[in-house]
Amino acid sequence: MTPFKDKAPGELVTNFGFSGESAISGMDPNIQQYGEVNQLGGMFVNGRPLPNHIRLRIIELAQLGIRPCDISRQLRVSHGCVSKILARYNETGSILPGAIGGSKPRVTTPKVTAYIKELKQKDPGMFAWEIRDHLLQDGICDKFNLPSVSSISRILRNKIGTLQHLQGATHYDLKPHQSPVYPSVAAMYPHYPYQAHAAAAAAAAAPAPVSPMPPKSGAGSPGMPSRTPWPSAHSVSDLLGHWGQMRGHGGPPATSHDAQNYNYFMYLQSCNAPTAASGAFSGALGGGSAFGGGLMMGGPGQHTQQTSSL
DNA sequence: TGCGTCACGGTTGAG
DNA sequence: AGCTCAACCGTGACG
C-alpha cells in the first residue's frame, strides 16, 4: 500500500511513481510530501478523500455501464474504494465523502444546565429521570438532544453539587416502584443520529434538493453516517461550478482545505489522461450539468464540512 | 476474475 | 496551544 517503502519519514517525495515524471511544478508541497501511489499507479493522499472529479468520474463510468473493476483500472483507484463510492452513491445519492473530524455536539448546553438547576431548586427531591421528562415536556430539549439520565446525574453531581449535597436525589436514588433502567437517547433512538435536530434546523434554513435515492444514512437524515449536517446539498453543477470557479477564474481557495484539494485537483488533472468523463466534466464547467441533470449529488442533509473539504 | 468486506494507518476537527 | 477522541479516508488483502 505504501509505495515509498524506502522513503524516510518526512522525506519529500518528488517523484510519484509515474515513469519519467518528476514533481509537478506548482503542486502543493503537502501533496508532494504526503502523496502516495497505489498498486495501480494512481495517486492518493492517505487519510484524505479522493478529489471530487475522480469520484464524479467513477459514478459516471458506472452509469455508462462500465464494470467497477474496469473503473478501478482506468482511474487507478483501488476497487475497494470504487466499490465504496458506488455503494454510497446508490445508498445516498451523494458522491461526496463524509464529514471528517469533529466531535459530538454537547447536549448539556448552558440552557439545559440552567433549567436542570432551576428544576432542582424548585423541587430538590426530583429524580434525574423526572428532570429528563421535564426537559422534554417543557420543550427545553427534544428527543434528539435530550441528555441521558446519566448526563443529568453528572450535572447534578458536578455543577449543582451543593444542592445535591443538601437534598441529594439522583437517579441512583430510585423510588422503589421505578425501574432503574433508563435507556440513553442513543439506545432509545438507535437509528437516529444525535445531529438530526441540528440537521433539521439546517435543512429548514437551506432546504436540500430531493435526492434520487431514499435517505438511509448520513448527516442530516436518519441513519446517515456523518456527524455533522450539511447546510446545503451539492448538485453536480454546484460542485463543478465550484471547481470551475477555481480553474476558470483562478479564484483563491476559500480555506486551507480548498487550497489543498485545489492543488490535489490540479495535480491529478495534470496526471490523469483525459477521458470522456473529464470531457463531460469540462463541459459542465461551462454551466451545464455533466449528466444532463440526471445525476444529483448531495443527498438529503449532506455533510456540512465538505464545502471546505472538496 | 470480480466484488463485498474489513483491518490498517492515516487525517481531521470539536470539545 | 496542545491533547483526546471519534468520526472519516483509501488502500490492500482476504474470501
XYZ file of C-alpha atoms (C1' of nucleotides) in Angstrom:
340
model
C 0.000 0.000 0.000
C 2.733 2.365 0.808
C 4.663 2.872 -2.349
C 7.520 4.689 -0.733
C 8.716 1.944 1.493
C 12.221 3.243 1.240
C 11.158 6.764 1.985
C 12.300 8.098 5.277
C 9.531 9.625 7.384
C 9.017 13.172 6.364
C 11.185 12.821 3.341
C 9.990 14.911 0.479
C 8.517 12.850 -2.298
C 9.390 14.386 -5.564
C 8.605 11.516 -7.868
C 5.186 9.947 -7.692
C 5.981 6.704 -9.313
C 5.000 7.709 -12.793
C 7.782 6.784 -15.089
C 9.698 9.700 -16.356
C 7.654 12.065 -14.307
C 9.064 14.250 -11.653
C 7.323 16.544 -9.274
C 4.556 18.592 -10.764
C 5.532 22.183 -10.712
C 3.337 24.351 -8.615
C 1.952 21.434 -6.700
C 1.019 21.748 -3.095
C 4.070 20.847 -1.046
C 1.761 18.834 1.166
C 0.795 16.666 -1.733
C 4.406 16.324 -2.676
C 5.267 15.308 0.814
C 2.367 13.055 1.656
C 1.222 11.844 -1.757
C 1.413 8.152 -2.367
C 0.917 5.856 -5.287
C -1.233 2.783 -5.053
C -0.694 -0.576 -6.686
C -2.441 0.610 -9.809
C -0.184 3.609 -10.126
C -2.865 6.013 -9.019
C -2.183 8.981 -6.835
C -3.787 9.306 -3.446
C -3.268 11.043 -0.156
C -3.583 8.708 2.762
C -6.392 9.692 5.063
C -7.872 12.172 2.638
C -10.800 11.733 0.270
C -10.275 11.343 -3.435
C -10.892 14.586 -5.285
C -14.422 15.051 -6.427
C -13.704 14.901 -10.105
C -12.390 11.377 -9.624
C -15.456 10.495 -7.611
C -17.602 12.015 -10.297
C -15.863 10.004 -12.954
C -16.385 6.813 -11.020
C -20.105 7.450 -10.883
C -20.322 8.477 -14.469
C -18.399 5.492 -15.753
C -20.575 3.219 -13.665
C -23.656 4.818 -15.153
C -22.232 4.196 -18.583
C -22.260 0.533 -17.696
C -18.552 0.138 -17.136
C -17.754 -2.519 -14.585
C -16.272 -1.432 -11.271
C -13.150 -3.446 -11.915
C -12.610 -1.586 -15.167
C -13.305 1.728 -13.498
C -10.770 0.806 -10.897
C -8.157 0.079 -13.503
C -8.958 3.052 -15.680
C -8.928 5.589 -12.906
C -6.238 3.786 -10.977
C -8.295 3.771 -7.841
C -8.485 0.674 -5.694
C -11.529 -1.452 -6.317
C -12.396 -1.226 -2.647
C -12.645 2.486 -2.992
C -14.668 2.276 -6.198
C -16.972 -0.172 -4.510
C -17.356 2.076 -1.520
C -18.076 5.192 -3.541
C -20.584 3.404 -5.754
C -22.266 1.840 -2.761
C -22.554 5.179 -1.071
C -23.892 6.774 -4.185
C -26.505 4.065 -4.576
C -27.465 4.436 -0.975
C -27.482 8.187 -0.503
C -27.342 9.690 -3.954
C -24.236 11.539 -2.957
C -20.740 11.177 -4.305
C -19.306 13.302 -1.561
C -17.151 11.937 1.224
C -18.385 12.020 4.746
C -17.564 14.771 7.135
C -14.185 14.160 8.668
C -13.284 15.085 12.184
C -15.246 16.931 14.746
C -16.948 15.859 17.892
C -20.373 15.024 19.027
C -22.154 18.236 19.940
C -22.874 18.589 23.595
C -26.425 18.172 24.734
C -25.789 19.652 28.139
C -25.828 23.222 26.908
C -25.838 26.118 29.378
C -29.548 26.466 28.771
C -30.176 22.852 29.661
C -27.918 23.026 32.668
C -29.643 26.162 33.880
C -33.028 24.554 33.510
C -31.926 21.475 35.377
C -30.646 23.714 38.117
C -33.929 25.569 38.172
C -35.901 22.341 38.419
C -33.668 21.097 41.149
C -34.109 24.291 43.091
C -37.882 24.119 42.729
C -38.016 20.525 43.801
C -34.809 19.283 45.406
C -36.254 15.807 45.660
C -36.729 15.480 41.956
C -35.094 12.492 40.351
C -32.842 12.688 37.349
C -35.326 10.795 35.228
C -38.043 13.217 36.285
C -35.839 16.117 35.284
C -35.290 14.412 31.993
C -39.027 14.119 31.466
C -39.440 17.794 32.287
C -36.767 18.789 29.809
C -38.724 17.011 27.129
C -42.188 18.098 28.205
C -41.216 21.722 28.712
C -39.642 21.943 25.300
C -36.160 22.628 26.567
C -34.951 19.598 24.692
C -36.397 17.367 22.078
C -35.922 13.652 21.833
C -32.805 14.132 19.762
C -30.842 16.286 22.133
C -32.263 15.076 25.387
C -29.487 14.368 27.872
C -29.315 10.890 29.276
C -30.179 10.273 32.874
C -26.511 9.734 33.460
C -25.693 13.125 31.994
C -28.305 14.798 34.161
C -26.972 12.957 37.133
C -23.487 14.140 36.316
C -24.712 17.703 36.015
C -26.418 17.412 39.364
C -23.283 15.989 40.854
C -20.749 18.329 39.307
C -22.489 21.589 38.649
C -25.187 21.665 41.250
C -23.248 19.809 43.843
C -24.263 21.935 46.762
C -27.916 21.465 46.095
C -27.426 17.802 45.670
C -25.466 17.676 48.836
C -28.320 19.285 50.714
C -31.161 17.374 49.161
C -29.440 14.625 47.332
C -31.568 12.864 44.832
C -30.119 11.412 41.697
C -31.060 8.562 39.514
C -29.169 6.365 41.868
C -31.818 7.095 44.444
C -34.596 5.380 42.665
C -38.053 5.252 44.028
C -38.984 1.702 44.878
C -41.546 1.409 42.139
C -39.334 2.869 39.464
C -37.270 0.870 37.102
C -33.584 1.528 37.462
C -33.088 1.191 33.750
C -33.378 4.353 31.717
C -32.060 3.910 28.221
C -29.873 6.584 26.770
C -31.121 8.660 23.899
C -28.916 6.652 21.622
C -30.448 3.476 22.901
C -33.945 4.862 22.530
C -33.332 6.107 19.008
C -30.687 3.776 17.645
C -31.438 4.733 14.065
C -31.472 8.441 14.643
C -28.219 10.370 14.828
C -27.757 12.908 17.511
C -27.177 15.600 14.939
C -30.527 15.118 13.306
C -32.048 18.011 15.133
C -29.329 20.357 14.034
C -29.639 18.973 10.563
C -33.336 19.665 10.575
C -32.587 23.237 11.515
C -30.014 23.465 8.790
C -32.415 21.960 6.325
C -35.022 24.485 7.306
C -32.540 27.247 6.666
C -31.407 25.821 3.347
C -33.700 23.079 2.089
C -31.831 20.397 0.268
C -32.950 19.248 -3.140
C -34.635 15.922 -3.329
C -32.235 13.067 -3.589
C -32.834 10.470 -6.245
C -32.314 7.854 -3.613
C -34.217 7.416 -0.409
C -32.318 8.657 2.597
C -30.771 5.858 4.512
C -27.781 7.163 6.306
C -25.661 10.237 6.706
C -25.693 13.590 8.345
C -28.955 15.341 8.430
C -31.140 12.373 7.829
C -31.874 9.360 9.913
C -29.089 6.883 9.798
C -26.675 8.948 7.764
C -23.118 8.189 8.787
C -21.718 11.676 9.019
C -21.717 13.512 12.237
C -22.303 16.994 11.006
C -25.092 18.129 8.766
C -24.537 19.975 5.546
C -26.199 23.306 5.276
C -26.968 22.628 1.673
C -26.719 19.799 -0.749
C -24.353 19.739 -3.658
C -25.615 19.331 -7.121
C -23.322 18.418 -9.940
C -23.465 21.934 -11.227
C -22.773 23.303 -7.756
C -19.759 21.142 -7.464
C -18.497 21.662 -10.943
C -19.153 25.321 -10.615
C -17.000 25.325 -7.544
C -14.099 23.776 -9.320
C -14.868 25.697 -12.438
C -14.511 28.858 -10.496
C -11.217 27.673 -9.164
C -9.961 26.610 -12.510
C -11.564 29.080 -14.784
C -11.302 32.198 -12.781
C -8.371 31.390 -10.639
C -10.342 32.294 -7.580
C -8.363 31.784 -4.425
C -9.393 28.756 -2.411
C -11.545 29.855 0.444
C -9.983 27.601 3.017
C -6.902 25.565 3.557
C -8.934 22.533 2.611
C -9.941 24.172 -0.570
C -6.367 25.042 -1.201
C -5.266 21.509 -0.511
C -7.885 19.952 -2.669
C -7.431 22.516 -5.333
C -3.795 21.620 -5.557
C -4.636 17.956 -5.415
C -7.173 18.518 -8.120
C -4.739 20.408 -10.292
C -2.183 17.740 -9.751
C -4.445 14.903 -10.686
C -5.768 16.837 -13.631
C -2.252 17.048 -14.908
C -1.514 13.409 -14.148
C -4.612 11.691 -15.460
C -5.127 11.256 -19.141
C -8.255 12.997 -20.385
C -11.293 10.793 -20.732
C -14.803 11.162 -21.968
C -15.811 11.757 -18.436
C -13.360 14.558 -17.995
C -14.718 15.994 -21.176
C -18.155 15.990 -19.669
C -16.654 17.462 -16.600
C -15.005 20.219 -18.561
C -18.163 20.811 -20.488
C -20.088 21.124 -17.326
C -17.759 23.826 -16.244
C -19.330 25.925 -18.888
C -22.516 25.986 -16.921
C -24.407 22.820 -17.782
C -24.757 19.615 -15.898
C -22.333 16.860 -16.650
C -25.141 14.355 -16.598
C -27.956 16.146 -18.246
C -29.391 16.946 -14.899
C -29.995 13.321 -14.228
C -27.406 12.916 -11.578
C -27.806 14.746 -8.372
C -25.111 14.749 -5.818
C -25.558 15.617 -2.262
C -28.132 13.505 -0.636
C -30.514 14.940 1.874
C -28.764 16.900 4.525
C -25.335 16.220 3.275
C -22.185 16.921 5.141
C -21.611 20.356 6.484
C -17.919 20.397 6.375
C -17.469 19.337 2.843
C -17.708 22.717 1.284
C -14.238 23.081 2.603
C -13.197 19.546 2.042
C -13.538 19.061 -1.648
C -11.776 -12.709 -12.275
C -14.963 -9.692 -9.916
C -16.579 -7.828 -5.862
C -18.005 -7.088 -0.915
C -15.887 -6.534 3.367
C -12.620 -5.288 6.819
C -8.134 -4.158 9.178
C -4.928 -0.806 8.855
C -2.517 3.531 9.070
C -3.608 7.893 8.268
C -6.242 12.829 8.684
C -9.496 15.882 10.702
C -11.865 18.935 13.886
C -14.952 19.789 18.059
C -14.543 19.686 22.783
C -1.607 25.712 22.355
C -1.908 21.137 22.607
C -4.399 16.895 23.640
C -8.166 13.442 23.195
C -11.491 11.116 20.867
C -14.388 9.535 17.436
C -15.538 10.264 13.118
C -13.837 9.933 8.319
C -10.484 8.497 4.382
C -8.350 4.982 0.600
C -5.517 1.038 0.261
C -4.645 -3.682 0.232
C -5.759 -8.265 1.394
C -8.933 -11.864 2.061
C -12.695 -14.956 0.939
